[in-house]
Amino acid sequence: MANRPSAKRWLPLEANPDVMNQFIWGLGVAPHEAECFDVYGLDEELLEMVPKPVLAVLFLYPLTSQSEKERIQQDKEIKEPPAGVYFTKQTVGNACGTIGLLHAIGNITSEIKLVEGSYLDKFFKATANMDPSQRAAFLENDNEMEVAHSIAATAGDTEASDNVDTHFISFTCVNGQLYELDGRKAGPISHGASSTSTLLQDAAKVIQKFIEKNPDSINFNVIAISKKT
C-alpha cells in the first residue's frame, strides 16, 4: 500500500547518544538493559571499542539525488516484511530518528526487557498485529510520542531546525539475517547472514558502501545500541 506523506512535521532528532538514551529510557527501555554509544569509525580497532553485545545500529546519512533514485529502484524490488521483522512506514516529516529507534527496539524486545506498562511496552503490544501503514497512522496520531519526540529534539547541543537533508535508518539482526530498516522504503532490506556477535561489523560493511557513494560529505553518524551486561 502506498503511503501518503503527512502534512505533520516534527523537529529532527540530533545524532547524539545522550539525547537518544534519555529518550528511550524515558519511554520504557530500562537504563540497565540497553544504552546508545557513539561509533567513532568503521575500522576494526574502533569497532572493538564499542561495548558489546551490540543489538542494533542507527545510521545517519545525507539524502542526495542519487540516494533517492536508488530508493525508488529498491522499492520496486522489496516484498512484504518477513515474518518476525518489526517494520513501520514513516509518514511524519523528520520523524526518521524516532522511527529508527522504534525499528531498533521493536526488533530486540526478545533481548531486552521493557518496563511493564511503559509507553514502549504499550506501543509495541498495540501495534504488534498491524501492517506497516497502520503502524505509521497510529504513530502519526499518537500525541504522547509527539510530545516525547519534541522534548528529545530540543535537548541536543545544536539548535533544532526542520530543514534537514539527512536521514536515519537502523540495522538489526532478526532470525540470523541483517536487516536495513528505513521507514521511507517499502519494507526491510536483507543484507545477508548476521548474528548478535557480528552485527556491528556486518552493519559497518553496509554503511561503508553508503559512505563510498558520497565520499566528500561529513554528514554521516553511527550509533550503536548495546545491551548492558
XYZ file of C-alpha atoms in Angstrom:
229
model
C 0.000 0.000 0.000
C 1.387 3.408 -0.938
C 1.757 5.810 1.942
C 0.595 9.393 1.837
C 3.203 11.663 3.411
C 1.641 13.510 6.309
C 1.435 17.271 6.489
C 2.718 16.839 10.028
C 6.413 17.576 10.574
C 8.454 17.115 13.728
C 11.800 18.649 14.612
C 14.595 16.171 13.799
C 16.466 14.277 16.494
C 20.138 15.034 16.911
C 22.571 12.159 16.304
C 23.602 12.250 19.940
C 23.724 9.146 22.196
C 22.955 11.172 25.327
C 19.783 12.566 23.746
C 18.720 9.157 22.483
C 19.402 7.490 25.816
C 17.184 9.943 27.700
C 14.536 9.472 25.005
C 14.395 5.663 25.079
C 14.883 5.416 28.849
C 12.010 7.823 29.375
C 9.777 5.738 27.109
C 10.387 2.393 28.759
C 13.816 0.930 27.978
C 15.334 0.387 31.412
C 18.788 2.057 31.712
C 20.277 -1.207 32.966
C 19.025 -3.036 29.866
C 20.434 -1.057 26.921
C 22.364 2.113 26.106
C 23.333 4.103 22.988
C 27.013 4.687 22.198
C 28.905 6.606 19.526
C 30.734 4.570 16.904
C 33.796 6.676 16.122
C 34.906 4.860 12.999
C 34.378 1.751 10.894
C 37.815 0.162 11.074
C 38.153 -2.912 13.265
C 40.064 -1.196 16.068
C 37.399 1.487 16.552
C 34.557 -1.029 16.243
C 36.162 -3.059 19.037
C 35.858 -0.034 21.347
C 32.043 -0.184 21.206
C 30.516 -2.009 24.209
C 29.209 -5.460 23.299
C 26.891 -7.089 22.569
C 25.510 -4.637 20.013
C 21.803 -5.233 19.413
C 21.111 -2.543 16.796
C 22.845 0.202 14.843
C 21.475 3.626 13.892
C 22.966 5.322 10.846
C 22.534 8.947 9.750
C 23.423 9.774 6.157
C 22.860 12.642 3.702
C 19.989 12.431 1.218
C 21.112 13.042 -2.364
C 19.530 12.780 -5.790
C 21.436 9.506 -6.220
C 20.202 8.034 -2.937
C 16.633 8.966 -3.861
C 16.944 7.246 -7.256
C 18.262 4.127 -5.530
C 15.389 4.193 -3.020
C 12.809 4.326 -5.826
C 14.521 1.434 -7.599
C 14.734 -0.636 -4.401
C 11.053 -0.071 -3.678
C 10.218 -1.906 -6.903
C 12.050 -4.976 -5.630
C 11.055 -5.023 -1.942
C 8.458 -7.553 -0.868
C 6.312 -7.767 2.261
C 8.231 -7.630 5.565
C 9.466 -11.114 6.524
C 7.796 -12.823 9.465
C 9.256 -11.687 12.762
C 10.614 -8.358 11.490
C 9.017 -5.285 13.087
C 8.690 -2.590 10.421
C 6.707 0.627 10.118
C 6.388 3.182 7.374
C 7.276 6.832 8.046
C 4.639 9.417 7.135
C 5.589 12.214 9.562
C 8.266 14.567 8.270
C 11.597 14.480 10.173
C 10.428 11.547 12.313
C 13.207 9.298 10.998
C 15.168 9.369 14.268
C 12.170 8.136 16.224
C 11.289 5.619 13.504
C 14.879 4.362 13.579
C 14.711 3.855 17.337
C 11.323 2.126 17.071
C 12.724 -0.194 14.402
C 15.747 -0.916 16.564
C 13.880 -1.550 19.807
C 10.924 -3.268 18.141
C 13.251 -5.959 16.823
C 15.171 -6.565 20.063
C 12.326 -6.965 22.552
C 13.378 -10.599 22.963
C 16.823 -9.383 24.057
C 15.838 -6.573 26.435
C 13.012 -6.131 28.912
C 10.791 -3.084 28.529
C 9.341 -1.579 31.690
C 5.894 -3.133 32.057
C 3.156 -0.591 31.395
C 5.602 1.916 29.889
C 4.932 3.778 26.651
C 7.028 1.425 24.522
C 5.583 -1.660 26.199
C 2.075 -0.478 25.348
C 3.055 0.791 21.885
C 4.559 -2.481 20.667
C 1.684 -4.504 22.107
C -0.872 -2.203 20.449
C 0.838 -2.303 17.042
C 2.016 -5.929 17.050
C -0.635 -7.148 14.591
C -0.786 -4.011 12.435
C 0.727 -3.732 8.980
C 3.435 -1.075 8.321
C 0.930 1.504 7.042
C -1.381 1.038 10.029
C 1.557 1.475 12.384
C 2.503 4.707 10.601
C -1.042 6.046 11.022
C -1.067 5.023 14.691
C 2.186 6.888 15.319
C 1.047 9.937 13.366
C -1.918 10.328 15.731
C -0.027 9.490 18.924
C 0.247 12.690 20.940
C 2.333 11.087 23.699
C 5.077 10.126 21.259
C 4.923 13.507 19.529
C 5.498 15.278 22.848
C 8.327 12.911 23.818
C 9.970 13.379 20.414
C 9.669 17.159 20.692
C 11.366 17.167 24.099
C 14.196 14.981 22.783
C 14.585 17.065 19.618
C 15.190 20.237 21.632
C 17.591 18.572 24.078
C 20.563 18.384 21.735
C 23.679 20.518 21.519
C 22.641 22.203 18.266
C 19.575 24.302 17.581
C 16.817 22.158 16.094
C 15.652 23.037 12.586
C 13.067 21.277 10.453
C 15.078 21.991 7.304
C 17.347 18.947 7.063
C 18.734 16.802 4.271
C 19.898 13.834 6.335
C 18.087 10.644 7.252
C 18.230 7.959 9.978
C 17.913 4.255 9.277
C 18.620 1.291 11.516
C 20.146 -2.166 11.257
C 19.139 -5.160 13.346
C 19.609 -8.899 13.192
C 16.400 -10.950 13.015
C 16.368 -14.724 12.532
C 20.017 -14.735 11.519
C 19.664 -12.001 8.885
C 20.944 -8.410 8.895
C 18.090 -6.061 8.016
C 18.220 -2.439 6.929
C 15.075 -0.710 8.220
C 14.075 2.564 6.592
C 10.562 3.932 7.045
C 10.732 5.748 3.706
C 11.227 2.469 1.849
C 8.620 -0.147 1.014
C 9.981 -2.660 3.519
C 13.064 -4.136 5.183
C 16.126 -4.945 3.068
C 18.131 -8.065 3.891
C 21.912 -7.767 3.711
C 22.648 -11.427 4.354
C 23.567 -13.566 7.316
C 24.434 -11.980 10.647
C 24.355 -12.593 14.392
C 24.486 -10.645 17.641
C 28.234 -11.205 17.812
C 28.868 -9.868 14.267
C 26.037 -7.327 13.871
C 28.225 -4.247 14.286
C 30.868 -5.448 11.826
C 28.214 -6.594 9.334
C 26.353 -3.281 9.523
C 29.655 -1.401 9.183
C 30.280 -3.080 5.816
C 26.906 -1.886 4.513
C 27.412 1.585 5.975
C 30.816 1.832 4.307
C 29.119 1.371 0.929
C 26.780 4.294 1.714
C 29.772 6.470 2.561
C 31.707 5.470 -0.566
C 28.864 6.796 -2.711
C 29.237 10.258 -1.160
C 32.882 10.464 -0.012
C 33.038 14.262 0.203
C 30.247 14.527 2.784
C 30.858 14.655 6.525
C 27.162 14.234 7.354
C 27.436 10.628 8.485
C 26.949 9.350 12.016
C 26.791 5.854 13.516
C 25.293 4.992 16.913
C 25.178 1.527 18.447
C 22.539 0.287 20.872
C 24.300 -2.165 23.172
C 22.893 -4.496 25.783
C 24.092 -3.725 29.289
C 25.768 -6.736 30.844
